[in-house]
Amino acid sequence: MTSPLYGRMMQMPLLISSLLTHAARHAGDTEIVSRRVEGDIHRSNWARVEQRARRLAQALRRLGCKSGDRVGTLAWNTDRHLEVYYATSGSQLVCHTINPRLFPQQIAWIANDADDQVLCFDLNLLPLVEQLAPQLPRVRHFVLMTDRAHMPAQSALPGLLCYEELLAAEDGHYAWPAFDEQCASSLCYTSGTTGHPKGALYSHRSTVLHAYAAALPDAMACSASDVVLPVVPMFHVNAWGLPYTAALVGCKLVLPGPKLDGASLYELFESEKVTFSAGVPTLWMGLMEHVRGQGLAFSTFRRTVIGGSACPPALMRALEEVGVHVIHAWGMTEMSPLGSLARLQPKHAALPAAEKHRLLEKQGKAIYGVDIDVVNDAHEPLPWDGEHAGHLVARGPWVIERYWNEDDSPLVEVQGRGAWFPTGDVATMDPDGFMQITDRSKDVIKSGGEWISSIDLECIAMAHPAVKEAAVVAATHPTWDERPLLLVQLKAGASVTREELLSFYKGRIAHWQTPDDVVFVDELPHTATGKLSKLTLRAKYKDWLVRKS
Ligand code: AMP
């Protein structure tokens, strides 16, 4: 290409293997620490992960995997799972992470829809996989991610393979292949709250660009000086890209395995000197209960990304009190997942603390690589005035264009601005571009033609000292179509009446938006990714007000 139209730079595809080789060459001795499923704390490093990923890539080829084949994983956050990530994508296979917390039928459906050829899984999931195997006729090899000593004497799985033995049989003389950066690299399914889950198939290019953007100072601000502990599982949108971002910046990675209770996490945060983390709100509620209950403090942990569902302001304050700054972020499986993060701009420096908090409680500003907008039902852009709530749309090089196994594109034409992905979220944008999710469109409460944000009502309830967790759902109402119904789980030993909770809304929200009733529950249901299961609650409480009237 000698034309002056073209730049004279090297043509090097953006491949996931380049993240790992960079980390291995330039941060080779930086540690990867895992609490393994077998119970031990295992210490590896980027150089070792790269060597072992090469052996695994060889082994997968030897098992007959061909370029583009999907390799399924049912696994927690550990170094072996990290190796599978890089071995598969790096050798032009597709890493298909599956959430082990889903119902077994859903797991089988997803593995079959993805047409997984190999399934790599953790030791404590062996009984689950044995139960599932008859429903997985296309899986040719089952690989138990453990060593010989932990292999079962016998298993219902024919020809069960041992991960460590597979690696030991290879010599590691394997060069990561070069190929088109648009090739598929990994596959994640959406939670599928309605109908079957859908697959989002990422590319090498989308993943590497996303990793770059995630590391930026106004995004996750990751650097080589960080010690990153992704609490978010590696089966939830690739742990929000952290296994890639960590390699890109060459930082220490701490992987907590299956033990995500407050005490186990706190121990790792302290012993490994973790500085940065990421996870869904419910997870942090559990950790904070432990930290506050025991009167503990964090010695190195300074900031965390919280997303996946709205972070209650009360949780932000609680973390701030122990010295941890919360970066509220919004994203989706369909967006790799990062879309926006709440970070202040220089002009906000002089604002009073309460005003700053108000901005940081929003889902934040789009990061470069993603553009977002709000539109009305006719797909016309709405004003960015912080008031008009509309359908949130997004576009960018790591935003989905089409689901796996589906011919039709979900994109919509926004008037005069081309094709955008309709996120299914309802949001406002303020004049500075701070986006605030008011609801998932199917969770919004439509009361007499007005919309009420279930998220706003939940956040207020969760600021009450007696409330552990709150959910607000639409209940059918004879006059208003729908009215908000508040469901609360109280903190252990706490008590509060229905009337006290309802009067807590006075002055915090317009009177007509106050929930009509309160239901006290022992526990609120959650989805497999730790979000409130509004679907379950709606099904159970939809007629609550009608029945009462
Ligand atoms: P998932 O694909 O499972 O990550 O779910 C994506 C959905 O989670 C989004 O479309 C939102 O409805 C919700 N979500 C993610 N982050 C946030 C957030 N910070 N606040 C409110 N909702 C969120």
mmCIF file with all atom_site columns, N, CA and C and ligand atoms in Angstrom, residues 189-192 236-237 240 280-281 306-311 328-335 337 340 361-363 392 421 423-426 435 437-443 455 527 529 531, ligand 1:
data_model
loop_
_atom_site.group_PDB
_atom_site.id
_atom_site.type_symbol
_atom_site.label_atom_id
_atom_site.label_alt_id
_atom_site.label_comp_id
_atom_site.label_asym_id
_atom_site.label_entity_id
_atom_site.label_seq_id
_atom_site.pdbx_PDB_ins_code
_atom_site.Cartn_x
_atom_site.Cartn_y
_atom_site.Cartn_z
_atom_site.occupancy
_atom_site.B_iso_or_equiv
_atom_site.pdbx_formal_charge
_atom_site.auth_seq_id
_atom_site.auth_comp_id
_atom_site.auth_asym_id
_atom_site.auth_atom_id
_atom_site.pdbx_PDB_model_num
ATOM   1   N N   . TYR A 1 189 ? -23.692 -15.409 27.272 1.00 0.00 ? 189 TYR A N   1
ATOM   2   C CA  . TYR A 1 189 ? -25.150 -15.324 27.102 1.00 0.00 ? 189 TYR A CA  1
ATOM   3   C C   . TYR A 1 189 ? -25.735 -14.302 28.069 1.00 0.00 ? 189 TYR A C   1
ATOM   4   N N   . THR A 1 190 ? -26.770 -13.609 27.588 1.00 0.00 ? 190 THR A N   1
ATOM   5   C CA  . THR A 1 190 ? -27.477 -12.668 28.460 1.00 0.00 ? 190 THR A CA  1
ATOM   6   C C   . THR A 1 190 ? -28.249 -13.480 29.499 1.00 0.00 ? 190 THR A C   1
ATOM   7   N N   . SER A 1 191 ? -28.679 -12.791 30.544 1.00 0.00 ? 191 SER A N   1
ATOM   8   C CA  . SER A 1 191 ? -29.351 -13.535 31.625 1.00 0.00 ? 191 SER A CA  1
ATOM   9   C C   . SER A 1 191 ? -30.702 -14.080 31.170 1.00 0.00 ? 191 SER A C   1
ATOM   10  N N   . GLY A 1 192 ? -31.264 -13.557 30.100 1.00 0.00 ? 192 GLY A N   1
ATOM   11  C CA  . GLY A 1 192 ? -32.484 -14.137 29.539 1.00 0.00 ? 192 GLY A CA  1
ATOM   12  C C   . GLY A 1 192 ? -33.657 -14.130 30.479 1.00 0.00 ? 192 GLY A C   1
ATOM   13  N N   . HIS A 1 236 ? -19.542 -13.735 34.061 1.00 0.00 ? 236 HIS A N   1
ATOM   14  C CA  . HIS A 1 236 ? -20.463 -12.604 33.874 1.00 0.00 ? 236 HIS A CA  1
ATOM   15  C C   . HIS A 1 236 ? -19.764 -11.555 33.000 1.00 0.00 ? 236 HIS A C   1
ATOM   16  N N   . VAL A 1 237 ? -20.047 -11.618 31.715 1.00 0.00 ? 237 VAL A N   1
ATOM   17  C CA  . VAL A 1 237 ? -19.417 -10.728 30.717 1.00 0.00 ? 237 VAL A CA  1
ATOM   18  C C   . VAL A 1 237 ? -17.907 -10.642 30.938 1.00 0.00 ? 237 VAL A C   1
ATOM   19  N N   . TRP A 1 240 ? -16.251 -8.403  33.355 1.00 0.00 ? 240 TRP A N   1
ATOM   20  C CA  . TRP A 1 240 ? -16.266 -7.005  32.919 1.00 0.00 ? 240 TRP A CA  1
ATOM   21  C C   . TRP A 1 240 ? -14.938 -6.617  32.248 1.00 0.00 ? 240 TRP A C   1
ATOM   22  N N   . VAL A 1 280 ? -21.206 -6.638  41.565 1.00 0.00 ? 280 VAL A N   1
ATOM   23  C CA  . VAL A 1 280 ? -22.591 -6.160  41.623 1.00 0.00 ? 280 VAL A CA  1
ATOM   24  C C   . VAL A 1 280 ? -22.933 -5.727  43.062 1.00 0.00 ? 280 VAL A C   1
ATOM   25  N N   . PRO A 1 281 ? -23.941 -4.850  43.222 1.00 0.00 ? 281 PRO A N   1
ATOM   26  C CA  . PRO A 1 281 ? -24.245 -4.317  44.557 1.00 0.00 ? 281 PRO A CA  1
ATOM   27  C C   . PRO A 1 281 ? -24.471 -5.381  45.636 1.00 0.00 ? 281 PRO A C   1
ATOM   28  N N   . ILE A 1 306 ? -18.849 -0.513  40.772 1.00 0.00 ? 306 ILE A N   1
ATOM   29  C CA  . ILE A 1 306 ? -20.092 -1.233  41.082 1.00 0.00 ? 306 ILE A CA  1
ATOM   30  C C   . ILE A 1 306 ? -21.042 -1.019  39.917 1.00 0.00 ? 306 ILE A C   1
ATOM   31  N N   . GLY A 1 307 ? -21.601 -2.092  39.411 1.00 0.00 ? 307 GLY A N   1
ATOM   32  C CA  . GLY A 1 307 ? -22.530 -2.004  38.291 1.00 0.00 ? 307 GLY A CA  1
ATOM   33  C C   . GLY A 1 307 ? -23.312 -3.287  38.203 1.00 0.00 ? 307 GLY A C   1
ATOM   34  N N   . GLY A 1 308 ? -23.985 -3.465  37.083 1.00 0.00 ? 308 GLY A N   1
ATOM   35  C CA  . GLY A 1 308 ? -24.805 -4.673  36.911 1.00 0.00 ? 308 GLY A CA  1
ATOM   36  C C   . GLY A 1 308 ? -26.221 -4.413  37.334 1.00 0.00 ? 308 GLY A C   1
ATOM   37  N N   . SER A 1 309 ? -26.406 -3.613  38.387 1.00 0.00 ? 309 SER A N   1
ATOM   38  C CA  . SER A 1 309 ? -27.694 -3.027  38.727 1.00 0.00 ? 309 SER A CA  1
ATOM   39  C C   . SER A 1 309 ? -27.369 -1.758  39.507 1.00 0.00 ? 309 SER A C   1
ATOM   40  N N   . ALA A 1 310 ? -28.381 -0.923  39.716 1.00 0.00 ? 310 ALA A N   1
ATOM   41  C CA  . ALA A 1 310 ? -28.112 0.392   40.312 1.00 0.00 ? 310 ALA A CA  1
ATOM   42  C C   . ALA A 1 310 ? -27.487 0.251   41.691 1.00 0.00 ? 310 ALA A C   1
ATOM   43  N N   . CYS A 1 311 ? -26.434 1.007   41.935 1.00 0.00 ? 311 CYS A N   1
ATOM   44  C CA  . CYS A 1 311 ? -25.787 0.951   43.249 1.00 0.00 ? 311 CYS A CA  1
ATOM   45  C C   . CYS A 1 311 ? -26.547 1.875   44.190 1.00 0.00 ? 311 CYS A C   1
ATOM   46  N N   . HIS A 1 328 ? -19.475 4.199   40.008 1.00 0.00 ? 328 HIS A N   1
ATOM   47  C CA  . HIS A 1 328 ? -20.721 3.587   39.549 1.00 0.00 ? 328 HIS A CA  1
ATOM   48  C C   . HIS A 1 328 ? -20.650 3.452   38.028 1.00 0.00 ? 328 HIS A C   1
ATOM   49  N N   . ALA A 1 329 ? -20.916 2.247   37.530 1.00 0.00 ? 329 ALA A N   1
ATOM   50  C CA  . ALA A 1 329 ? -20.781 2.012   36.086 1.00 0.00 ? 329 ALA A CA  1
ATOM   51  C C   . ALA A 1 329 ? -22.021 1.326   35.547 1.00 0.00 ? 329 ALA A C   1
ATOM   52  N N   . TRP A 1 330 ? -22.266 1.546   34.291 1.00 0.00 ? 330 TRP A N   1
ATOM   53  C CA  . TRP A 1 330 ? -23.395 0.889   33.615 1.00 0.00 ? 330 TRP A CA  1
ATOM   54  C C   . TRP A 1 330 ? -22.870 0.154   32.377 1.00 0.00 ? 330 TRP A C   1
ATOM   55  N N   . GLY A 1 331 ? -23.428 -1.013  32.153 1.00 0.00 ? 331 GLY A N   1
ATOM   56  C CA  . GLY A 1 331 ? -23.051 -1.761  30.964 1.00 0.00 ? 331 GLY A CA  1
ATOM   57  C C   . GLY A 1 331 ? -23.988 -2.919  30.764 1.00 0.00 ? 331 GLY A C   1
ATOM   58  N N   . MET A 1 332 ? -23.689 -3.711  29.755 1.00 0.00 ? 332 MET A N   1
ATOM   59  C CA  . MET A 1 332 ? -24.542 -4.847  29.411 1.00 0.00 ? 332 MET A CA  1
ATOM   60  C C   . MET A 1 332 ? -23.703 -5.944  28.775 1.00 0.00 ? 332 MET A C   1
ATOM   61  N N   . THR A 1 333 ? -24.197 -7.169  28.830 1.00 0.00 ? 333 THR A N   1
ATOM   62  C CA  . THR A 1 333 ? -23.539 -8.272  28.131 1.00 0.00 ? 333 THR A CA  1
ATOM   63  C C   . THR A 1 333 ? -23.342 -7.893  26.657 1.00 0.00 ? 333 THR A C   1
ATOM   64  N N   . GLU A 1 334 ? -24.353 -7.234  26.105 1.00 0.00 ? 334 GLU A N   1
ATOM   65  C CA  . GLU A 1 334 ? -24.297 -6.856  24.686 1.00 0.00 ? 334 GLU A CA  1
ATOM   66  C C   . GLU A 1 334 ? -23.276 -5.761  24.420 1.00 0.00 ? 334 GLU A C   1
ATOM   67  N N   . MET A 1 335 ? -22.668 -5.215  25.492 1.00 0.00 ? 335 MET A N   1
ATOM   68  C CA  . MET A 1 335 ? -21.733 -4.096  25.318 1.00 0.00 ? 335 MET A CA  1
ATOM   69  C C   . MET A 1 335 ? -20.355 -4.401  25.899 1.00 0.00 ? 335 MET A C   1
ATOM   70  N N   . PRO A 1 337 ? -18.650 -5.337  28.825 1.00 0.00 ? 337 PRO A N   1
ATOM   71  C CA  . PRO A 1 337 ? -19.954 -4.708  28.998 1.00 0.00 ? 337 PRO A CA  1
ATOM   72  C C   . PRO A 1 337 ? -19.912 -3.184  29.146 1.00 0.00 ? 337 PRO A C   1
ATOM   73  N N   . SER A 1 340 ? -20.742 3.254   30.461 1.00 0.00 ? 340 SER A N   1
ATOM   74  C CA  . SER A 1 340 ? -20.515 4.548   31.095 1.00 0.00 ? 340 SER A CA  1
ATOM   75  C C   . SER A 1 340 ? -20.037 4.360   32.531 1.00 0.00 ? 340 SER A C   1
ATOM   76  N N   . GLU A 1 361 ? -23.792 9.295   41.890 1.00 0.00 ? 361 GLU A N   1
ATOM   77  C CA  . GLU A 1 361 ? -24.799 8.243   42.024 1.00 0.00 ? 361 GLU A CA  1
ATOM   78  C C   . GLU A 1 361 ? -25.429 7.885   40.680 1.00 0.00 ? 361 GLU A C   1
ATOM   79  N N   . LYS A 1 362 ? -25.231 8.764   39.682 1.00 0.00 ? 362 LYS A N   1
ATOM   80  C CA  . LYS A 1 362 ? -25.755 8.449   38.346 1.00 0.00 ? 362 LYS A CA  1
ATOM   81  C C   . LYS A 1 362 ? -24.878 7.356   37.717 1.00 0.00 ? 362 LYS A C   1
ATOM   82  N N   . GLN A 1 363 ? -25.324 6.866   36.544 1.00 0.00 ? 363 GLN A N   1
ATOM   83  C CA  . GLN A 1 363 ? -24.545 5.799   35.888 1.00 0.00 ? 363 GLN A CA  1
ATOM   84  C C   . GLN A 1 363 ? -23.417 6.389   35.053 1.00 0.00 ? 363 GLN A C   1
ATOM   85  N N   . LEU A 1 392 ? -32.816 4.214   26.189 1.00 0.00 ? 392 LEU A N   1
ATOM   86  C CA  . LEU A 1 392 ? -31.365 4.411   26.056 1.00 0.00 ? 392 LEU A CA  1
ATOM   87  C C   . LEU A 1 392 ? -30.856 3.574   24.889 1.00 0.00 ? 392 LEU A C   1
ATOM   88  N N   . PHE A 1 421 ? -28.032 0.337   19.093 1.00 0.00 ? 421 PHE A N   1
ATOM   89  C CA  . PHE A 1 421 ? -28.543 -0.820  19.835 1.00 0.00 ? 421 PHE A CA  1
ATOM   90  C C   . PHE A 1 421 ? -29.529 -0.338  20.905 1.00 0.00 ? 421 PHE A C   1
ATOM   91  N N   . THR A 1 423 ? -31.056 -0.590  24.241 1.00 0.00 ? 423 THR A N   1
ATOM   92  C CA  . THR A 1 423 ? -30.570 -1.319  25.423 1.00 0.00 ? 423 THR A CA  1
ATOM   93  C C   . THR A 1 423 ? -31.689 -1.926  26.255 1.00 0.00 ? 423 THR A C   1
ATOM   94  N N   . GLY A 1 424 ? -32.922 -1.382  26.084 1.00 0.00 ? 424 GLY A N   1
ATOM   95  C CA  . GLY A 1 424 ? -34.014 -1.862  26.944 1.00 0.00 ? 424 GLY A CA  1
ATOM   96  C C   . GLY A 1 424 ? -34.025 -1.134  28.272 1.00 0.00 ? 424 GLY A C   1
ATOM   97  N N   . ASP A 1 425 ? -33.110 -0.184  28.458 1.00 0.00 ? 425 ASP A N   1
ATOM   98  C CA  . ASP A 1 425 ? -33.101 0.616   29.684 1.00 0.00 ? 425 ASP A CA  1
ATOM   99  C C   . ASP A 1 425 ? -33.761 1.961   29.411 1.00 0.00 ? 425 ASP A C   1
ATOM   100 N N   . VAL A 1 426 ? -34.298 2.552   30.467 1.00 0.00 ? 426 VAL A N   1
ATOM   101 C CA  . VAL A 1 426 ? -34.878 3.888   30.370 1.00 0.00 ? 426 VAL A CA  1
ATOM   102 C C   . VAL A 1 426 ? -33.963 4.818   31.163 1.00 0.00 ? 426 VAL A C   1
ATOM   103 N N   . MET A 1 435 ? -25.482 10.229  32.417 1.00 0.00 ? 435 MET A N   1
ATOM   104 C CA  . MET A 1 435 ? -26.659 9.411   32.170 1.00 0.00 ? 435 MET A CA  1
ATOM   105 C C   . MET A 1 435 ? -27.136 8.816   33.485 1.00 0.00 ? 435 MET A C   1
ATOM   106 N N   . ILE A 1 437 ? -29.881 5.868   34.789 1.00 0.00 ? 437 ILE A N   1
ATOM   107 C CA  . ILE A 1 437 ? -30.891 4.847   34.483 1.00 0.00 ? 437 ILE A CA  1
ATOM   108 C C   . ILE A 1 437 ? -32.053 5.051   35.442 1.00 0.00 ? 437 ILE A C   1
ATOM   109 N N   . THR A 1 438 ? -33.257 5.206   34.894 1.00 0.00 ? 438 THR A N   1
ATOM   110 C CA  . THR A 1 438 ? -34.398 5.285   35.808 1.00 0.00 ? 438 THR A CA  1
ATOM   111 C C   . THR A 1 438 ? -35.021 3.899   35.974 1.00 0.00 ? 438 THR A C   1
ATOM   112 N N   . ASP A 1 439 ? -34.852 3.055   34.969 1.00 0.00 ? 439 ASP A N   1
ATOM   113 C CA  . ASP A 1 439 ? -35.400 1.700   35.072 1.00 0.00 ? 439 ASP A CA  1
ATOM   114 C C   . ASP A 1 439 ? -35.000 0.852   33.879 1.00 0.00 ? 439 ASP A C   1
ATOM   115 N N   . ARG A 1 440 ? -35.228 -0.426  34.026 1.00 0.00 ? 440 ARG A N   1
ATOM   116 C CA  . ARG A 1 440 ? -35.287 -1.326  32.901 1.00 0.00 ? 440 ARG A CA  1
ATOM   117 C C   . ARG A 1 440 ? -36.677 -1.054  32.324 1.00 0.00 ? 440 ARG A C   1
ATOM   118 N N   . SER A 1 441 ? -36.870 -1.010  31.004 1.00 0.00 ? 441 SER A N   1
ATOM   119 C CA  . SER A 1 441 ? -38.188 -0.576  30.508 1.00 0.00 ? 441 SER A CA  1
ATOM   120 C C   . SER A 1 441 ? -39.296 -1.484  31.019 1.00 0.00 ? 441 SER A C   1
ATOM   121 N N   . LYS A 1 442 ? -38.988 -2.769  31.251 1.00 0.00 ? 442 LYS A N   1
ATOM   122 C CA  . LYS A 1 442 ? -40.079 -3.632  31.715 1.00 0.00 ? 442 LYS A CA  1
ATOM   123 C C   . LYS A 1 442 ? -40.290 -3.553  33.232 1.00 0.00 ? 442 LYS A C   1
ATOM   124 N N   . ASP A 1 443 ? -39.430 -2.834  33.932 1.00 0.00 ? 443 ASP A N   1
ATOM   125 C CA  . ASP A 1 443 ? -39.606 -2.694  35.385 1.00 0.00 ? 443 ASP A CA  1
ATOM   126 C C   . ASP A 1 443 ? -40.247 -1.371  35.784 1.00 0.00 ? 443 ASP A C   1
ATOM   127 N N   . ILE A 1 455 ? -36.136 2.076   40.603 1.00 0.00 ? 455 ILE A N   1
ATOM   128 C CA  . ILE A 1 455 ? -34.775 2.223   41.178 1.00 0.00 ? 455 ILE A CA  1
ATOM   129 C C   . ILE A 1 455 ? -34.762 3.343   42.219 1.00 0.00 ? 455 ILE A C   1
ATOM   130 N N   . THR A 1 527 ? -31.156 -13.177 40.650 1.00 0.00 ? 527 THR A N   1
ATOM   131 C CA  . THR A 1 527 ? -30.865 -13.953 39.448 1.00 0.00 ? 527 THR A CA  1
ATOM   132 C C   . THR A 1 527 ? -29.496 -14.607 39.615 1.00 0.00 ? 527 THR A C   1
ATOM   133 N N   . THR A 1 529 ? -26.868 -13.871 38.262 1.00 0.00 ? 529 THR A N   1
ATOM   134 C CA  . THR A 1 529 ? -25.756 -12.913 38.313 1.00 0.00 ? 529 THR A CA  1
ATOM   135 C C   . THR A 1 529 ? -25.888 -11.961 39.502 1.00 0.00 ? 529 THR A C   1
ATOM   136 N N   . LYS A 1 531 ? -28.539 -10.188 40.614 1.00 0.00 ? 531 LYS A N   1
ATOM   137 C CA  . LYS A 1 531 ? -29.433 -9.030  40.541 1.00 0.00 ? 531 LYS A CA  1
ATOM   138 C C   . LYS A 1 531 ? -30.788 -9.408  41.123 1.00 0.00 ? 531 LYS A C   1
HETATM 139 P P1  . AMP B 2 .   ? -26.237 -7.860  32.064 1.00 0.00 ? 1   AMP B P1  1
HETATM 140 O O1  . AMP B 2 .   ? -26.246 -8.039  30.612 1.00 0.00 ? 1   AMP B O1  1
HETATM 141 O O2  . AMP B 2 .   ? -26.624 -9.070  32.831 1.00 0.00 ? 1   AMP B O2  1
HETATM 142 O O3  . AMP B 2 .   ? -24.967 -7.280  32.551 1.00 0.00 ? 1   AMP B O3  1
HETATM 143 O O4  . AMP B 2 .   ? -27.381 -6.802  32.383 1.00 0.00 ? 1   AMP B O4  1
HETATM 144 C C1  . AMP B 2 .   ? -27.407 -5.540  31.800 1.00 0.00 ? 1   AMP B C1  1
HETATM 145 C C2  . AMP B 2 .   ? -28.479 -4.713  32.430 1.00 0.00 ? 1   AMP B C2  1
HETATM 146 O O5  . AMP B 2 .   ? -28.195 -4.507  33.818 1.00 0.00 ? 1   AMP B O5  1
HETATM 147 C C3  . AMP B 2 .   ? -28.593 -3.310  31.871 1.00 0.00 ? 1   AMP B C3  1
HETATM 148 O O6  . AMP B 2 .   ? -29.320 -3.262  30.683 1.00 0.00 ? 1   AMP B O6  1
HETATM 149 C C4  . AMP B 2 .   ? -29.279 -2.576  33.002 1.00 0.00 ? 1   AMP B C4  1
HETATM 150 O O7  . AMP B 2 .   ? -30.677 -2.805  33.009 1.00 0.00 ? 1   AMP B O7  1
HETATM 151 C C5  . AMP B 2 .   ? -28.685 -3.242  34.226 1.00 0.00 ? 1   AMP B C5  1
HETATM 152 N N1  . AMP B 2 .   ? -27.583 -2.428  34.753 1.00 0.00 ? 1   AMP B N1  1
HETATM 153 C C6  . AMP B 2 .   ? -26.276 -2.598  34.567 1.00 0.00 ? 1   AMP B C6  1
HETATM 154 N N2  . AMP B 2 .   ? -25.579 -1.674  35.249 1.00 0.00 ? 1   AMP B N2  1
HETATM 155 C C7  . AMP B 2 .   ? -26.482 -0.890  35.874 1.00 0.00 ? 1   AMP B C7  1
HETATM 156 C C8  . AMP B 2 .   ? -26.413 0.243   36.743 1.00 0.00 ? 1   AMP B C8  1
HETATM 157 N N3  . AMP B 2 .   ? -25.255 0.751   37.140 1.00 0.00 ? 1   AMP B N3  1
HETATM 158 N N4  . AMP B 2 .   ? -27.571 0.792   37.170 1.00 0.00 ? 1   AMP B N4  1
HETATM 159 C C9  . AMP B 2 .   ? -28.761 0.289   36.790 1.00 0.00 ? 1   AMP B C9  1
HETATM 160 N N5  . AMP B 2 .   ? -28.897 -0.791  36.004 1.00 0.00 ? 1   AMP B N5  1
HETATM 161 C C10 . AMP B 2 .   ? -27.771 -1.373  35.544 1.00 0.00 ? 1   AMP B C10 1
#
